[in-house]
Short mmCIF file of C-alpha atoms in Angstrom, two decimals:
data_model
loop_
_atom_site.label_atom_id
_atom_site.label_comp_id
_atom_site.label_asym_id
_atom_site.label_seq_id
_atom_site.Cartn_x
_atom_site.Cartn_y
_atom_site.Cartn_z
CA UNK A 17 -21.12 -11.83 -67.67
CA UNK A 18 -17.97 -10.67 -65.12
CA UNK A 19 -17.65 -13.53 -62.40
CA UNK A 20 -16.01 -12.15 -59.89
CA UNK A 21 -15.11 -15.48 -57.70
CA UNK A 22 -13.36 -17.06 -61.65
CA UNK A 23 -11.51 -13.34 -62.13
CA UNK A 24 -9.94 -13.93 -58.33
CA UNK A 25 -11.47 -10.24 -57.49
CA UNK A 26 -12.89 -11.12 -54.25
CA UNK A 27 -11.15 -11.76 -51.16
CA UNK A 28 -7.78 -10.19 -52.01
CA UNK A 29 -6.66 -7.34 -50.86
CA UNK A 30 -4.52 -4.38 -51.97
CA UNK A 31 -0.73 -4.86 -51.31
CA UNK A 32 -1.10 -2.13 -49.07
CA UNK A 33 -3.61 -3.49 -46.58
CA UNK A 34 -1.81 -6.48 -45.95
CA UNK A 35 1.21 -4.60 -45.47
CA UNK A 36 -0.69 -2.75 -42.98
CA UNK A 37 -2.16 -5.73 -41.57
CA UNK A 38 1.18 -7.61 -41.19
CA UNK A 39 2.47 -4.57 -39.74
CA UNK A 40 -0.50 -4.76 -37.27
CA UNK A 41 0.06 -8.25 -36.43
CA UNK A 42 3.54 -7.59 -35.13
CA UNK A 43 2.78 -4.63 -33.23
CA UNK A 44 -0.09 -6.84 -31.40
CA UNK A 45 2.58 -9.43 -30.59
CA UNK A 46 5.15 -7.12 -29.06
CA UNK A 47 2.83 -5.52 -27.20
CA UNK A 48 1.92 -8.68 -25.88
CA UNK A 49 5.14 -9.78 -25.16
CA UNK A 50 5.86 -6.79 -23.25
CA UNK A 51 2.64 -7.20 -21.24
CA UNK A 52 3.43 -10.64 -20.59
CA UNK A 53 6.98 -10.00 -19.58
CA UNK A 54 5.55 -7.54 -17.22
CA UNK A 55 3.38 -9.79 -15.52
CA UNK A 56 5.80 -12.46 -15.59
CA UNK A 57 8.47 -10.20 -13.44
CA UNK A 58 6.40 -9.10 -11.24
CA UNK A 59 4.91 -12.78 -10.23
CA UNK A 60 8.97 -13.49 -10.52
CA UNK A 61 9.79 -10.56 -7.96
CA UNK A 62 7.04 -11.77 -6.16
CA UNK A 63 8.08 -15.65 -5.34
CA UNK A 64 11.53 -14.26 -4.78
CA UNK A 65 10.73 -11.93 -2.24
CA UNK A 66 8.83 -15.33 -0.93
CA UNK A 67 11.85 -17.34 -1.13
CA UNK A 68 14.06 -15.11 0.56
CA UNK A 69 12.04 -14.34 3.11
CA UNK A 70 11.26 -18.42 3.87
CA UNK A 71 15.46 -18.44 3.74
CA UNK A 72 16.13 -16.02 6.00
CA UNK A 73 13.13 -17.09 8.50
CA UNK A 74 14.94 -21.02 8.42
CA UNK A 75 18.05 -19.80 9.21
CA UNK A 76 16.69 -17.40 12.13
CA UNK A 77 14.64 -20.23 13.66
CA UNK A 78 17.92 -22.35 13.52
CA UNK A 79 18.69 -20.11 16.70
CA UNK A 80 15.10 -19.26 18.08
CA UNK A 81 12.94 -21.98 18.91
CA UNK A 82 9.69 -21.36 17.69
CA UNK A 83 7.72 -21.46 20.67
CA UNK A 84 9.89 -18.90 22.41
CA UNK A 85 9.55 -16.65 19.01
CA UNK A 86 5.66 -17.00 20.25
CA UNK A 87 5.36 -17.20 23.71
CA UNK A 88 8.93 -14.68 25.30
CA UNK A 89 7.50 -11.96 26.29
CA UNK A 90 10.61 -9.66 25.49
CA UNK A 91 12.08 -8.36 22.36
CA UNK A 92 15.55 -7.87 23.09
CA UNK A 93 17.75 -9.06 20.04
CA UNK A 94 20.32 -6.13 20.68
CA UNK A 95 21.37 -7.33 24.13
CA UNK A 96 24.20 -9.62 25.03
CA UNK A 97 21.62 -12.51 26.05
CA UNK A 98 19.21 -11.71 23.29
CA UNK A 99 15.46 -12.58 23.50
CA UNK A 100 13.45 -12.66 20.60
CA UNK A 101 9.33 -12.73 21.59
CA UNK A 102 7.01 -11.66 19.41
CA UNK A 103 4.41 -10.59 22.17
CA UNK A 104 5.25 -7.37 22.93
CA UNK A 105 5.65 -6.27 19.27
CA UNK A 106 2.08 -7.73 18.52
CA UNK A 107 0.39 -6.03 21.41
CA UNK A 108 2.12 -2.71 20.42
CA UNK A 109 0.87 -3.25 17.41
CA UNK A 110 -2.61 -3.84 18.32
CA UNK A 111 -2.83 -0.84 20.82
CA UNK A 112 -1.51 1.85 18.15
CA UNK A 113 -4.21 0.24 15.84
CA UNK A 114 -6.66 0.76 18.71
CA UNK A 115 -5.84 4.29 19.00
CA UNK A 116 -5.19 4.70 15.43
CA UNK A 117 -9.01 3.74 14.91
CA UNK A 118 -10.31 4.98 17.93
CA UNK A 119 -9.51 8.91 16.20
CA UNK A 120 -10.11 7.82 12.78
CA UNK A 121 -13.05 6.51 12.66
CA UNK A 122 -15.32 9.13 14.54
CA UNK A 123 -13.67 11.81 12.54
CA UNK A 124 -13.75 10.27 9.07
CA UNK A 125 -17.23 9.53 9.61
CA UNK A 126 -18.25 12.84 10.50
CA UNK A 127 -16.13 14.84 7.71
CA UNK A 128 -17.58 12.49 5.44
CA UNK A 129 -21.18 13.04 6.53
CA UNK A 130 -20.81 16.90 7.01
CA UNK A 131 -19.18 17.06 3.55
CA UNK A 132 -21.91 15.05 1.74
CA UNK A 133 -24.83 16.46 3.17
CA UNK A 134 -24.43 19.38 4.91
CA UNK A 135 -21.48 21.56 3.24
CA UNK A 136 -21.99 23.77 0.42
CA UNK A 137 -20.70 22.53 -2.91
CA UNK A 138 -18.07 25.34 -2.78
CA UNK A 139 -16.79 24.50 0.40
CA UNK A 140 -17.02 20.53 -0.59
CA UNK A 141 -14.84 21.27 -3.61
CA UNK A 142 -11.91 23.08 -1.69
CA UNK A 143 -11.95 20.65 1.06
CA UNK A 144 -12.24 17.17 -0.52
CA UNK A 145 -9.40 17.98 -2.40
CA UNK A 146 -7.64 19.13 0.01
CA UNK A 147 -8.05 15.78 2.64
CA UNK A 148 -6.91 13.72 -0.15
CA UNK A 149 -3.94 15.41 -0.31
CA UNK A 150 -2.98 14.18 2.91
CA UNK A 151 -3.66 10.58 1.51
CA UNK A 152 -0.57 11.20 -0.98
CA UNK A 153 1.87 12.35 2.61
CA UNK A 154 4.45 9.50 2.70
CA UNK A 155 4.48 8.09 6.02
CA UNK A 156 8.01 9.03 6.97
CA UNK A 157 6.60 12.65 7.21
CA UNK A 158 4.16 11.50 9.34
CA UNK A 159 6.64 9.91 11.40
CA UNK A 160 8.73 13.25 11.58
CA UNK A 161 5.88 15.48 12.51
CA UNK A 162 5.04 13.12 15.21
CA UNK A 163 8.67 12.96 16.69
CA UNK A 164 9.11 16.52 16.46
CA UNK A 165 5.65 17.69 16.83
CA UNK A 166 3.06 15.43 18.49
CA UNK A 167 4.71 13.92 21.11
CA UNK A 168 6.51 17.28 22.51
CA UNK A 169 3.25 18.41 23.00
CA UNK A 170 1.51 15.08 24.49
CA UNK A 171 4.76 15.28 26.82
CA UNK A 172 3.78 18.50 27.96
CA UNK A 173 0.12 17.59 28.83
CA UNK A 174 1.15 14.44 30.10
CA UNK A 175 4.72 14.76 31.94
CA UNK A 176 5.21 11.07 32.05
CA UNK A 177 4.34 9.76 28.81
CA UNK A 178 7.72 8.64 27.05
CA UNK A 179 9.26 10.16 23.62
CA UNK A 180 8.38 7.15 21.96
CA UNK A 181 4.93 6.47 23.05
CA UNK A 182 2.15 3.88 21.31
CA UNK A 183 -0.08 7.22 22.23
CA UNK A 184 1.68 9.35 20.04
CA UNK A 185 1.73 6.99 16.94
CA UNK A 186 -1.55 6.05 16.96
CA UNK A 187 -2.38 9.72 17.13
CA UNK A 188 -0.54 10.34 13.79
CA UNK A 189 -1.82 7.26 12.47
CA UNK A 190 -5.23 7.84 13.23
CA UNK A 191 -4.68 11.47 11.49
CA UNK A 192 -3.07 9.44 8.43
CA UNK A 193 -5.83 7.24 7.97
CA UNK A 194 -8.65 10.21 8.28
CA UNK A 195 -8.71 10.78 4.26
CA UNK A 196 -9.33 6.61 3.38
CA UNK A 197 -12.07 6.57 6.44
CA UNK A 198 -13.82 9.23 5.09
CA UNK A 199 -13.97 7.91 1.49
CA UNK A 200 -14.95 5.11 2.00
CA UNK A 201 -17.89 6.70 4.97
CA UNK A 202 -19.14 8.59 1.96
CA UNK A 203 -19.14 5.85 -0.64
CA UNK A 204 -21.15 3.63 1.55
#
């Protein structure tokens, strides 16, 4: 009788499979070289962002004490005695955010409520779209339209309210966040 294991039948393969398998192989390993090289430059770009960053903050606090970075209450690096406090950048930061939130939130929440329960589905599908469309604005247009736009009009409800007002950009911001509030509102 025909043994196939003695005759060498079993376990070999046509010249073309292992071609095709060799060929296979090597396409596995340069994609995974490429992959790997990707994820290696942008853990790369990453520490040296880090590392010029540290730099540059060592040689700045050569100058600046730390504990006048912290505690001055001015930001004046411009000037010919310049001052370099943190303070007033933080709490402008934290106001904007305030009203930033203060407008977002409400509204997000209650687009995201009206257009999960109460809109019809043709009305839901022409205006879900259309707030995550202002998700994809960059934020330098939303900086233009409040220069130009939103603070001319705060000035003329409010006479004394600056150009550059913490009012004005936490309006805008609070507009620009609207479409991630009121995704997230209506996943949770």
């Amino acid at each position: 009788s025909f043994d196939p294991h003695a005759a060498g039948v079993l376990g070999q393969r046509p010249a073309v499979s292992q071609r095709r398998t060799r060929r296979r192989h090597w396409v596995d390993w340069g994609i995974r070289l490429l992959l790997f090289l990707a994820a290696l430059s942008s853990v790369l770009i990453t520490v040296g962002i880090v590392a010029i960053l540290v730099y540059e903050s060592f040689t700045f606090f050569r100058y600046v004490s730390l504990l006048e970075f912290l505690t001055d209450t001015l930001w004046t690096p411009l000037f010919s005695v310049p001052r370099y406090g943190i303070l007033p950048l933080v709490a402008g930061t934290l106001v904007t955010r305030g009203v930033a939130l203060a407008v977002a939130l409400p509204l997000g929440s209650i687009v995201a409520i009206y257009l999960s329960e109460y809109a019809p589905f043709a009305l839901r599908e022409v205006v879900k779209p259309l707030l995550e469309l202002l998700s994809a604005v960059p934020t330098v247009v939303y900086g233009y339209f409040a220069l130009l736009f939103v603070g001319p009009i705060l000035q003329r409800i409010l006479p004394d309210l600056p150009t550059f007002s913490m009012l004005t950009a936490g309006l805008v911001m609070g507009i620009m966040i609207i479409p991630y509030v009121s995704s997230l509102s209506e996943d949770a």
